[in-house]
mmCIF file of C-alpha atoms and ligand atoms in Angstrom:
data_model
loop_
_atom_site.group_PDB
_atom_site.id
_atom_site.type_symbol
_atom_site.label_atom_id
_atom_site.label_comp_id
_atom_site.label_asym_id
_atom_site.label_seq_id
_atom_site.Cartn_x
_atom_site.Cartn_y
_atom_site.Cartn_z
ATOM 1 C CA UNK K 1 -136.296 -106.736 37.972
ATOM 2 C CA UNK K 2 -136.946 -106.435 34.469
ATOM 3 C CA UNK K 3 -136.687 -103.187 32.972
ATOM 4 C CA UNK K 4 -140.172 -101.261 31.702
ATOM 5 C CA UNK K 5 -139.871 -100.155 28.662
ATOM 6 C CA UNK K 6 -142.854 -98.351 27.268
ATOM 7 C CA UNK K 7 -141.733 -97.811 23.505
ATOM 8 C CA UNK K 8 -141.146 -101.421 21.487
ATOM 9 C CA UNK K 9 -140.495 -101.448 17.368
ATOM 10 C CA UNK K 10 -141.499 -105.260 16.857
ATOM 11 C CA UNK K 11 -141.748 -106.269 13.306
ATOM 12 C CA UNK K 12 -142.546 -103.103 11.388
ATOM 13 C CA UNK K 13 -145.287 -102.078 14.163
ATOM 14 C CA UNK K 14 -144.843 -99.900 17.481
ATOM 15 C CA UNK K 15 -146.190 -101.497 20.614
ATOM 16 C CA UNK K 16 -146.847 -98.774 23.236
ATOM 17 C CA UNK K 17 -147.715 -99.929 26.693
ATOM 18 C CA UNK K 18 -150.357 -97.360 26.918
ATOM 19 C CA UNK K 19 -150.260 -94.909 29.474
ATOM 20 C CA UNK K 20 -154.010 -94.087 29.534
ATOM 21 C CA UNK K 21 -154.612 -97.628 31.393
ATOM 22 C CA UNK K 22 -152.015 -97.552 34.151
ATOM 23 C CA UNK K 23 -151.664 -98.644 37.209
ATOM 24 C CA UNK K 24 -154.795 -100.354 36.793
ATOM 25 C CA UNK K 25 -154.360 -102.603 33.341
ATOM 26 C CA UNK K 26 -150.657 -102.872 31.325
ATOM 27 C CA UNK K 27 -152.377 -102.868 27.524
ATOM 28 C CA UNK K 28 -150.214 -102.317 24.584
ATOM 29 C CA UNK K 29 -151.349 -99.998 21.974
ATOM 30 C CA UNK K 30 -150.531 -101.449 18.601
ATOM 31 C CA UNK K 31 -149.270 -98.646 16.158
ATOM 32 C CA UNK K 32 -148.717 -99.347 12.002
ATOM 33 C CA UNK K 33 -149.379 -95.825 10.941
ATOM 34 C CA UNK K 34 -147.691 -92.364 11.473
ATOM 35 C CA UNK K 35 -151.120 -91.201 12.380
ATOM 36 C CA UNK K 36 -151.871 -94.048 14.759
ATOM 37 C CA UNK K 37 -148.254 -92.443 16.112
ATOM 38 C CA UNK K 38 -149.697 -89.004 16.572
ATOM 39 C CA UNK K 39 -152.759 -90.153 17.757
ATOM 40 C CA UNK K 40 -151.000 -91.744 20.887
ATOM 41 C CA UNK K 41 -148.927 -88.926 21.521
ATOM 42 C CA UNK K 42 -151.820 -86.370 21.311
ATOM 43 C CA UNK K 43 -153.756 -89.012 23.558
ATOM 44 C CA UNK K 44 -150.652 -89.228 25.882
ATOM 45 C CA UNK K 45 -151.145 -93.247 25.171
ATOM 46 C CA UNK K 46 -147.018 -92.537 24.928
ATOM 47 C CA UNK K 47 -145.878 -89.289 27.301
ATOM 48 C CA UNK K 48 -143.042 -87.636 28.741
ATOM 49 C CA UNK K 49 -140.738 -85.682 26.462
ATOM 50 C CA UNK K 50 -137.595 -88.210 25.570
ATOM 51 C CA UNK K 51 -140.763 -90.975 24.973
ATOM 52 C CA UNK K 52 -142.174 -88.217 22.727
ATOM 53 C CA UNK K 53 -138.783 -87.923 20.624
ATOM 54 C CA UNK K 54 -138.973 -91.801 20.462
ATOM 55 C CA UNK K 55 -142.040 -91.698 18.878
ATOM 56 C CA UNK K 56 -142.153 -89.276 16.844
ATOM 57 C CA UNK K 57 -138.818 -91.010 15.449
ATOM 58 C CA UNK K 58 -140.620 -94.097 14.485
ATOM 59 C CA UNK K 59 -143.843 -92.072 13.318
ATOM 60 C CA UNK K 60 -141.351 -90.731 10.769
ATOM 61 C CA UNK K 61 -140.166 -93.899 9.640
ATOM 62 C CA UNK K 62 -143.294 -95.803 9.275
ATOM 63 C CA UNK K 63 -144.856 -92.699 7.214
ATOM 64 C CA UNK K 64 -142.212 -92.849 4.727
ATOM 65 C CA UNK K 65 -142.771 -96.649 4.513
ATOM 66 C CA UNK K 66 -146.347 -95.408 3.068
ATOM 67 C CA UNK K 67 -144.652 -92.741 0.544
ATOM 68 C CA UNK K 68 -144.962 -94.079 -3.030
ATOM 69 C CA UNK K 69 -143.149 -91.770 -4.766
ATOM 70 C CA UNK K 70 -140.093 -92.944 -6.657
ATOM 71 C CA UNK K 71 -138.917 -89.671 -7.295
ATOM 72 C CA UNK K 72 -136.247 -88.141 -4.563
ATOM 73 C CA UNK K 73 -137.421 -84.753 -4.351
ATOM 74 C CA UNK K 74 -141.075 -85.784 -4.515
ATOM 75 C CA UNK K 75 -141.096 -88.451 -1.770
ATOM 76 C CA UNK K 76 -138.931 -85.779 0.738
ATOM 77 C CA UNK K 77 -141.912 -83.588 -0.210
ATOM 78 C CA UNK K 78 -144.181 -85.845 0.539
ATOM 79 C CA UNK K 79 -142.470 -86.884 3.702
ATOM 80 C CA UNK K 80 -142.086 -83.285 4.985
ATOM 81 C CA UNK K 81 -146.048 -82.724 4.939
ATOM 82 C CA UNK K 82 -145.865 -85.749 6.875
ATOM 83 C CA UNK K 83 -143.947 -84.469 9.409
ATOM 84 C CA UNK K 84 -145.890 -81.377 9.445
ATOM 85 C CA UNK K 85 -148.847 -83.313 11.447
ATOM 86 C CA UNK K 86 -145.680 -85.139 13.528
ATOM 87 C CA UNK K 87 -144.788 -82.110 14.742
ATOM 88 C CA UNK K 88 -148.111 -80.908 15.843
ATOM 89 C CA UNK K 89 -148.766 -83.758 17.775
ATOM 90 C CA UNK K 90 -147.888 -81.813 21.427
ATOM 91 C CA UNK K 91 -145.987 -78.472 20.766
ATOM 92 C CA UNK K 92 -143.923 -78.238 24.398
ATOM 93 C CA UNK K 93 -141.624 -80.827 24.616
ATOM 94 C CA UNK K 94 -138.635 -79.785 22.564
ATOM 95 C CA UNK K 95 -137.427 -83.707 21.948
ATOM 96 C CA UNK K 96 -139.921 -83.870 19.699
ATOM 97 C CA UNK K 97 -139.037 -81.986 16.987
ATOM 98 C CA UNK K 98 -135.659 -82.640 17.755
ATOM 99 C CA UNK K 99 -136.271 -86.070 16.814
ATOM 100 C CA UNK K 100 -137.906 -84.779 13.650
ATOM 101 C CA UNK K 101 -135.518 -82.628 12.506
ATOM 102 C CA UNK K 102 -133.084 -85.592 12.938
ATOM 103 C CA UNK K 103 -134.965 -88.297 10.864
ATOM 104 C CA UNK K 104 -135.399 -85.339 7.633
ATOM 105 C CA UNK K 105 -131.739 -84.829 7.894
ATOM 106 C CA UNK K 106 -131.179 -88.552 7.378
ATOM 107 C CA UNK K 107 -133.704 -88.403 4.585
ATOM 108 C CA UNK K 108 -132.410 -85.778 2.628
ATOM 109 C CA UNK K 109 -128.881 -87.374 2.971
ATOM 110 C CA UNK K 110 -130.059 -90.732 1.471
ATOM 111 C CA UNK K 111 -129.497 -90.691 -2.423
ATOM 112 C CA UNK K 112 -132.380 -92.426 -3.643
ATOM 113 C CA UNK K 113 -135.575 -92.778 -2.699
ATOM 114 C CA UNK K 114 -136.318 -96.195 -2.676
ATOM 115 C CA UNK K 115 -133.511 -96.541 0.311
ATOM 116 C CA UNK K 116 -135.428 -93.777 2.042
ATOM 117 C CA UNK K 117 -137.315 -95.997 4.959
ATOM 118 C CA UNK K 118 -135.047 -98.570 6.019
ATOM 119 C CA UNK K 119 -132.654 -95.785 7.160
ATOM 120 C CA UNK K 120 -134.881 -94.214 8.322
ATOM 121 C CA UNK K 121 -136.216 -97.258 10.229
ATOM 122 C CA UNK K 122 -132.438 -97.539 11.284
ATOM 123 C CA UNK K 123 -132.217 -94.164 12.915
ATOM 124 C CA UNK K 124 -135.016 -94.372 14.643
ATOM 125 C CA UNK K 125 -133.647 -97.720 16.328
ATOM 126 C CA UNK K 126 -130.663 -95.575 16.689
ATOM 127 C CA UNK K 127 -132.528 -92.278 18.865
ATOM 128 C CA UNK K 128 -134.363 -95.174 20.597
ATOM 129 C CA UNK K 129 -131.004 -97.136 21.534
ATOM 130 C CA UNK K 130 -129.153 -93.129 22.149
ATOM 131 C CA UNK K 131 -132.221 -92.548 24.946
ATOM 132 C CA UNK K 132 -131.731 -95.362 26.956
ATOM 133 C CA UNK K 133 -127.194 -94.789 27.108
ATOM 134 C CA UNK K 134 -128.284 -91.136 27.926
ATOM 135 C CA UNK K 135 -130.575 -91.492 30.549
ATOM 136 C CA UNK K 136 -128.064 -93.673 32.493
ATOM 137 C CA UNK K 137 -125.137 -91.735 32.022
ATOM 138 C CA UNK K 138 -127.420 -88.902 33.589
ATOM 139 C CA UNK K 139 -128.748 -91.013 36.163
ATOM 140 C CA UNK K 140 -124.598 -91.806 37.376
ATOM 141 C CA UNK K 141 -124.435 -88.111 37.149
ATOM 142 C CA UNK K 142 -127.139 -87.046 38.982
ATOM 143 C CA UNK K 143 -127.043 -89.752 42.055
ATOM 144 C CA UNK K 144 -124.670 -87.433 43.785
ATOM 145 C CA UNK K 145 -127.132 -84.649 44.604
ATOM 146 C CA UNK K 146 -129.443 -87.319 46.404
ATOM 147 C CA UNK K 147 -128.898 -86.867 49.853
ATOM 148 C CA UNK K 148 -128.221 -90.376 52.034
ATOM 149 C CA UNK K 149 -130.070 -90.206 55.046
ATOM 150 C CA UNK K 150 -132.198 -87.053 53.763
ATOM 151 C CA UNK K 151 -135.347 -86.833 51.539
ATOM 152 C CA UNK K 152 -136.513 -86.086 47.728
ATOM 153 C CA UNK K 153 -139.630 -84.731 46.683
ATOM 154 C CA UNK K 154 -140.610 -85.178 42.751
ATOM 155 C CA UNK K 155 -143.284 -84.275 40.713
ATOM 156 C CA UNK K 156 -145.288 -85.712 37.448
ATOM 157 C CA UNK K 157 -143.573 -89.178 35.863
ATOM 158 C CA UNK K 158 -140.154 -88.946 34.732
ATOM 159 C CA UNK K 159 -139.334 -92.265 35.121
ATOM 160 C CA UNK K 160 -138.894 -95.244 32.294
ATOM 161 C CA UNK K 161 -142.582 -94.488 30.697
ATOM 162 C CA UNK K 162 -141.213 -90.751 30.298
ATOM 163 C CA UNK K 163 -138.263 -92.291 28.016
ATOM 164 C CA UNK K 164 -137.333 -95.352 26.520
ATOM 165 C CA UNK K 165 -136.141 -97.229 29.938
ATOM 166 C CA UNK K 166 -134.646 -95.979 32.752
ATOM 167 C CA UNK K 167 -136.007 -92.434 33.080
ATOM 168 C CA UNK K 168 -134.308 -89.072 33.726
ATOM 169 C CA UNK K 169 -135.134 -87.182 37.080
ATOM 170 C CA UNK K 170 -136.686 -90.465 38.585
ATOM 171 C CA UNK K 171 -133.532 -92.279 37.006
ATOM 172 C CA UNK K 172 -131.428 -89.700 38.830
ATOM 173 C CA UNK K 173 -133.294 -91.309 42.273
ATOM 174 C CA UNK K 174 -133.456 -94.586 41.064
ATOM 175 C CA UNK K 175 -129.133 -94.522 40.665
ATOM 176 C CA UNK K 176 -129.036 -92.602 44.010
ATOM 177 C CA UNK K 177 -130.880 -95.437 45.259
ATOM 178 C CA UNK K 178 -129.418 -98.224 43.683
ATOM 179 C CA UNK K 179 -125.366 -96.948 44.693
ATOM 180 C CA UNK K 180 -126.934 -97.676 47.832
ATOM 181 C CA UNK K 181 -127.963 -94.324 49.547
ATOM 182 C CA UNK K 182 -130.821 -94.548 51.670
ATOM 183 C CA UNK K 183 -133.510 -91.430 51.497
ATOM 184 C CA UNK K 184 -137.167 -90.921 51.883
ATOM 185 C CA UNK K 185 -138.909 -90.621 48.462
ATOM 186 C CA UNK K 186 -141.727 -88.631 48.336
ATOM 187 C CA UNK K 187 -144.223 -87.501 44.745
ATOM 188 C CA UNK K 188 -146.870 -85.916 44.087
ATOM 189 C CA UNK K 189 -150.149 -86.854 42.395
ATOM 190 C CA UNK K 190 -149.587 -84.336 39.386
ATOM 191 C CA UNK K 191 -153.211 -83.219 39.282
ATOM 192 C CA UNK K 192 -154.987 -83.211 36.567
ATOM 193 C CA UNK K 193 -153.781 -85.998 34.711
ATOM 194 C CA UNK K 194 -152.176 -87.955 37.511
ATOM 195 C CA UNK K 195 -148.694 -89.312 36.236
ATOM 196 C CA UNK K 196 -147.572 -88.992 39.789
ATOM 197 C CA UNK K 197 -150.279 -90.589 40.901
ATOM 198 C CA UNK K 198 -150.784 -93.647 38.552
ATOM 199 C CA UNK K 199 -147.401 -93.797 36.700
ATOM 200 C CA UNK K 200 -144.615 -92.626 39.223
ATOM 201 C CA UNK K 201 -145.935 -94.613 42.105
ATOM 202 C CA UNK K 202 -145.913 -97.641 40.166
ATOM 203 C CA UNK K 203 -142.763 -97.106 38.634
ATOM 204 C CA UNK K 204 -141.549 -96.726 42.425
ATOM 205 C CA UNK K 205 -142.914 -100.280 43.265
ATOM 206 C CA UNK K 206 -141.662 -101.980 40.217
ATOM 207 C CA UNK K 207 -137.828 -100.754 41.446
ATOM 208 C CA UNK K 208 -138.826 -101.430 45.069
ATOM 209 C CA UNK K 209 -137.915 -98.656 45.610
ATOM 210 C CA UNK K 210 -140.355 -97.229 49.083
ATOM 211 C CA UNK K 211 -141.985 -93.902 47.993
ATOM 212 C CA UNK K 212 -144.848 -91.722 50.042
ATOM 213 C CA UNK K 213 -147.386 -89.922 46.937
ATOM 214 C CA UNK K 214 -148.976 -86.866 48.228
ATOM 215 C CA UNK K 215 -151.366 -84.101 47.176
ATOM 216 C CA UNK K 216 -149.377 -81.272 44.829
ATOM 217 C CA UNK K 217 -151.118 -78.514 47.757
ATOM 218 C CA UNK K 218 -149.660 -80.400 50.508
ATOM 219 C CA UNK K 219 -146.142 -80.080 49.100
ATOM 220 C CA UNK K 220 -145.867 -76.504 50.619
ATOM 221 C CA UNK K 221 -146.526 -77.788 54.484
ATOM 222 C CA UNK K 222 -144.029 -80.829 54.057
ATOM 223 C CA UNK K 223 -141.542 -78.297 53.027
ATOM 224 C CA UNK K 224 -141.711 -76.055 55.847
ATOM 225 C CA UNK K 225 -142.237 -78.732 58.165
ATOM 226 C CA UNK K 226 -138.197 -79.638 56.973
ATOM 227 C CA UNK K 227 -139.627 -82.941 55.889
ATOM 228 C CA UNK K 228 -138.176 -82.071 52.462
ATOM 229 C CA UNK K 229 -134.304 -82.075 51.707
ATOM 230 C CA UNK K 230 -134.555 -81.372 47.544
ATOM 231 C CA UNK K 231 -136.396 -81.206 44.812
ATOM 232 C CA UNK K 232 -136.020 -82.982 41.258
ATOM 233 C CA UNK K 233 -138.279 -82.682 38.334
ATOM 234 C CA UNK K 234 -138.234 -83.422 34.629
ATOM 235 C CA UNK K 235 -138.379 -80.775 31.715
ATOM 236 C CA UNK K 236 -139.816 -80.661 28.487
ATOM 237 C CA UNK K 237 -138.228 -77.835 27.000
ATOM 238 C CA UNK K 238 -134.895 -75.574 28.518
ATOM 239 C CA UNK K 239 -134.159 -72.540 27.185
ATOM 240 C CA UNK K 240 -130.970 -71.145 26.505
ATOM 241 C CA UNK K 241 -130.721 -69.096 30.141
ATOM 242 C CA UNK K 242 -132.278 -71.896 31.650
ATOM 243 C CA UNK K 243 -135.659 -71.177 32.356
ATOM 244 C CA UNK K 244 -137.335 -74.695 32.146
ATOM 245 C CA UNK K 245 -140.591 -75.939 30.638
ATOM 246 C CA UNK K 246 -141.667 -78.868 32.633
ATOM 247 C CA UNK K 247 -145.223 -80.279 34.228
ATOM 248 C CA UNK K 248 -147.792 -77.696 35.574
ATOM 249 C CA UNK K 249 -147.203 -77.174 39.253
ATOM 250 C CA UNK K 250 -143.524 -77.771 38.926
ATOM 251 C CA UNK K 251 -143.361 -73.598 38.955
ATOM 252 C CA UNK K 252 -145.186 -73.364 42.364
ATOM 253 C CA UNK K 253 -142.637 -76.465 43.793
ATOM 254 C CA UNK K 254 -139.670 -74.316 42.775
ATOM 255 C CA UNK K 255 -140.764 -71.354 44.173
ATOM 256 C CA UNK K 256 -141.904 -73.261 47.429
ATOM 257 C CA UNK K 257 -138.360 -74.604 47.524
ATOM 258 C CA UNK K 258 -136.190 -71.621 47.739
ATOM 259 C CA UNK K 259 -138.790 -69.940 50.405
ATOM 260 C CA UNK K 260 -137.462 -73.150 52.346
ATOM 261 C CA UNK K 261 -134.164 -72.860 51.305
ATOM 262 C CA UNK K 262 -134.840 -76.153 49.549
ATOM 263 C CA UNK K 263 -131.789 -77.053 46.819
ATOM 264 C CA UNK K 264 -134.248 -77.562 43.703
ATOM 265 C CA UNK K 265 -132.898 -79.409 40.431
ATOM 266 C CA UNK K 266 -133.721 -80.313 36.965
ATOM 267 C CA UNK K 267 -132.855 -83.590 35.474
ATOM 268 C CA UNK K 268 -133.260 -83.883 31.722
ATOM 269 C CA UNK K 269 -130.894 -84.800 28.428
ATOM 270 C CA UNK K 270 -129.357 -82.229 26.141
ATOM 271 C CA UNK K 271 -131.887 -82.675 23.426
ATOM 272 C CA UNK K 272 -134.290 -80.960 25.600
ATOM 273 C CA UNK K 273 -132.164 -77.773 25.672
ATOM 274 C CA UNK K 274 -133.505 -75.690 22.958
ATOM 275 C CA UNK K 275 -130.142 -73.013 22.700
ATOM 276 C CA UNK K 276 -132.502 -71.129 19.853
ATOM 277 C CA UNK K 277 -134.488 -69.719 22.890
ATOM 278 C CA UNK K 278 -132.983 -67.265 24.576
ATOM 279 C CA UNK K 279 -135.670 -67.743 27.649
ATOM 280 C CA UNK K 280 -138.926 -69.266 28.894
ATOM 281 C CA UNK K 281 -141.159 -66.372 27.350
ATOM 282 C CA UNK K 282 -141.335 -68.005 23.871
ATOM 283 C CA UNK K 283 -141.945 -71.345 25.028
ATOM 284 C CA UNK K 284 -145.365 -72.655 23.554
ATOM 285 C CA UNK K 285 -148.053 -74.106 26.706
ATOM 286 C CA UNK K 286 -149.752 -76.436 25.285
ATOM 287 C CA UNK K 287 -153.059 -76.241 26.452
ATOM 288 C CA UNK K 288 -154.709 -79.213 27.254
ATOM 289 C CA UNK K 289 -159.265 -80.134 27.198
ATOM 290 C CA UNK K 290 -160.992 -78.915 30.469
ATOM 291 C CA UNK K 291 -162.468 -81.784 30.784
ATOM 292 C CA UNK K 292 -159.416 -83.677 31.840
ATOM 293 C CA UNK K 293 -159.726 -81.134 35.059
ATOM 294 C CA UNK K 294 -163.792 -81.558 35.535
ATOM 295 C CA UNK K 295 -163.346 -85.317 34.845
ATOM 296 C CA UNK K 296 -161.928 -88.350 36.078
ATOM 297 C CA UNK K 297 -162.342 -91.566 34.729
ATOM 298 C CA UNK K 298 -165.316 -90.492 32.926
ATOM 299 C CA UNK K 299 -166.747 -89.429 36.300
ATOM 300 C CA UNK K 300 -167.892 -85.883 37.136
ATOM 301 C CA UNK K 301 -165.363 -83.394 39.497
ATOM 302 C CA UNK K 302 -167.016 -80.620 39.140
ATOM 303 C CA UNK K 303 -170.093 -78.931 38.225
ATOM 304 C CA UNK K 304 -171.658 -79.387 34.256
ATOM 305 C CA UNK K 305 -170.927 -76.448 32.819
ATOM 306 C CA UNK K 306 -167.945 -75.480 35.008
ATOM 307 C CA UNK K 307 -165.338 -72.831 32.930
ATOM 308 C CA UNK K 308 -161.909 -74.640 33.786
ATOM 309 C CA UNK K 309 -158.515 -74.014 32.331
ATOM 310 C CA UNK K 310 -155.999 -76.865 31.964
ATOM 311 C CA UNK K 311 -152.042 -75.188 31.100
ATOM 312 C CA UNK K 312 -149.976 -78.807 30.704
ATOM 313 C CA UNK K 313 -146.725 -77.087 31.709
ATOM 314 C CA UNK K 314 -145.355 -73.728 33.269
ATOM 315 C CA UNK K 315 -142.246 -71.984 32.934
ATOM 316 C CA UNK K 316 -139.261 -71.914 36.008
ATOM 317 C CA UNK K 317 -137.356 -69.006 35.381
ATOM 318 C CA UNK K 318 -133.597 -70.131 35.777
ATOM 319 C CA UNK K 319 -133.031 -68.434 39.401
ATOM 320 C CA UNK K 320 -135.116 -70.869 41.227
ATOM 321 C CA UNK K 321 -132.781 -73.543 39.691
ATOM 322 C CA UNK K 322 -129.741 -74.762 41.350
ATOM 323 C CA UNK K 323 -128.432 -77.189 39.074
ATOM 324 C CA UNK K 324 -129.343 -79.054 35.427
ATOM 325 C CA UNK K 325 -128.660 -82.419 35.593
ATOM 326 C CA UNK K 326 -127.435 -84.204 31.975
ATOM 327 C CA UNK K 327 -125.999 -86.705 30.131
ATOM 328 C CA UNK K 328 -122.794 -84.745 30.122
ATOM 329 C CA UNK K 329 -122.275 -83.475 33.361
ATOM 330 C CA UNK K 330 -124.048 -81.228 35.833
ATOM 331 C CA UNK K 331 -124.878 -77.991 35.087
ATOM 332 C CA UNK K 332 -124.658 -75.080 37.290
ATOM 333 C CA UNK K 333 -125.526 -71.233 36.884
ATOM 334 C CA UNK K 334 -124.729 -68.451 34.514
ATOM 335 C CA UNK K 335 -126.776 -71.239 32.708
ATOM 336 C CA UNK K 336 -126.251 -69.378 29.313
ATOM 337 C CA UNK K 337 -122.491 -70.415 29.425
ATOM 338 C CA UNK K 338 -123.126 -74.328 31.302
ATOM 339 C CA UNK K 339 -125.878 -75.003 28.899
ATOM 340 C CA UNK K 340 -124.123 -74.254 25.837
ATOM 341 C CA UNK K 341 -121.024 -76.860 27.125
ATOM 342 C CA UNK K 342 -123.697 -79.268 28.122
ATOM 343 C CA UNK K 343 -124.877 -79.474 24.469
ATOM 344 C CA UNK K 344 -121.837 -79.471 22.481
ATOM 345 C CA UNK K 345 -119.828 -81.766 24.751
ATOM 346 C CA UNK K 346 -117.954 -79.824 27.145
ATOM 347 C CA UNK K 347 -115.955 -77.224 24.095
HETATM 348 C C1 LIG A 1 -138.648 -87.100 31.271
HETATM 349 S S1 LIG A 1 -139.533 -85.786 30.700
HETATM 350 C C2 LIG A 1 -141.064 -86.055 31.433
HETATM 351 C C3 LIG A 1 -141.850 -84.790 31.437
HETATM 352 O O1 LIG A 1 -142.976 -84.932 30.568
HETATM 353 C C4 LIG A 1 -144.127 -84.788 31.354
HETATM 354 O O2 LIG A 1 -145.180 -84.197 30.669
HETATM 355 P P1 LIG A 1 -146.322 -85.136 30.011
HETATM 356 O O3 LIG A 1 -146.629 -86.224 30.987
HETATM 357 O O4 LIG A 1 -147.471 -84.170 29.791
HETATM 358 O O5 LIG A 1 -145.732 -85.635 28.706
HETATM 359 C C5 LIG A 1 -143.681 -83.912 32.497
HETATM 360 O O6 LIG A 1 -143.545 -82.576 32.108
HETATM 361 C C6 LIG A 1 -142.375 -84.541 32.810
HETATM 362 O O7 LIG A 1 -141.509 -83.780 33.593
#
């Protein structure tokens, strides 16, 4: 099977197999300029929070490409207003301005300007290579907590479109799977935008991998009917005491899984453990248009008119967690001593 891989840099340009289309047509989105970057991120053309670092990388890169300053201090001026619209893109996932951060440190260590974007183009091949090692090494972490001969539930895409290949939670399945356990796979539809739905499930049948989607409100009955042995989601942002960032709905699964006495676990790399928060309440929600919950596929769900609200993620305080799976390990609670080993390498 060849591997999807949503993020390409071909030739100076970013080819995004855009997300919008999916299942239904696999179109690449041509990018050339940082705002053609943002764009696509903001448009979730390109989604999922490592995916988001990814871009954002390269978004960096080709806007200094467009800087024609010759002076040092002016073109890392220039370049830092840049990044100010980078950053804004979607304010939740932390790998984004991780990924940021990381490019203007390699700028401001380059002497001269003129060297400026092909280092920058270099360390963005570099985060983009880093993603792929990091998501397997969690995946051969992980692939211990799935349960041969039991069941997994998951929820929104977390797969290879959520990175650059390989994915993180449904790369933690996908190596469960692949060492050659056998488990039922079940996701759900990840109302309102549907990455369940339209990416995860198709992800599923690209790895052959057999996989039942259901409704996020019948999650609850499948649980109590035992059909449902754990529960592994993504995150987009994990703060230093573990409360986790991560989908809308993925609050209500969590919640629904220790009433069941359900083990429920988070799969996501170290750059998306933000150790300057010391908990969930300062995490930003980005909210998202109402018309992505009173419209589908520019048809009418609801009303004209309708008031709706449309929260893109929700907070898990750290007690409904069992475990954090990364690239470095697993960790386990008091999650304000694992977490800080996670991210600086086990010292
Ligand atoms: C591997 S992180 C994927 C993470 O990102 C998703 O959000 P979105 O589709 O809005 O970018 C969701 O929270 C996933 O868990």
């Amino acid at each position: 099977m060849s591997e999807i891989r949503p993020i390409r840099w071909q030739e100076g340009k970013l080819l995004l197999l855009d997300q919008t289309r999916l299942p239904v047509d696999e179109t690449t989105f041509v990018v050339e300029r940082y705002e053609q970057a943002v764009a696509a991120i903001r448009e979730m053309r390109v989604r999922g929070a490592p995916a988001i670092g990814v871009t954002a990388a390269y978004a960096v890169a080709m806007a200094a490409r467009d800087i024609r300053a010759s002076d040092r201090a002016e073109f890392l001026s220039a370049l830092e207003q840049d990044c100010v619209h980078i950053r804004a893109a979607r304010p939740t996932a932390v790998n984004l301005g991780w990924a940021v951060d990381r490019m203007m440190n390699v700028a401001e260590s380059v002497d001269s300007a003129k060297e400026i974007p092909d280092r920058l183009v270099a360390e963005a091949e570099e985060i983009h290579r880093e993603d792929e090692a990091i998501n397997r090494l969690l995946g051969d972490y992980g692939k211990e907590l799935m349960p041969d001969g039991g069941s997994v539930l998951t929820h929104c895409n977390t797969g290879a479109l959520a990175t650059s290949a390989f994915g993180t939670a449904l790369g933690v399945i996908r190596a469960g799977w692949e060492s050659g356990k056998r488990f039922e796979v079940f996701n759900t539809e990840t109302r309102p935008w549907l990455q369940g739905a339209r990416l995860t499930s198709w992800e599923f049948q690209k790895l052959g991998i057999p996989a039942t989607l259901l409704a996020d409100s019948a999650a609850g009955m499948l649980m109590r009917q035992g059909r449902i042995g754990c529960v592994i989601t993504g995150a987009d942002r994990i703060a230093a005491n573990g409360d986790t960032a991560n989908k809308i709905g993925t609050y209500m699964l969590a919640v629904l899984a220790r009433e069941n006495g359900i083990p429920f676990y988070i799969a996501a790399p170290t750059s998306t453990i933000d150790l300057a928060l010391p908990n969930g309440d300062g995490i930003e929600i980005e909210q998202r248009p109402p018309e992505e919950v009173t419209r589908y596929g520019g048809v009418a769900t609801a009303p004209e008119g309708v008031s709706a609200v449309n929260p893109a993620f929700d907070v898990t305080p750290h007690h409904y967690i069992d475990a954090i799976v990364t690239e470095r390990g697993i960790a386990s609670p008091p999650y304000t001593e694992s977490l800080i080993l996670a991210v600086n390498g086990g010292n």
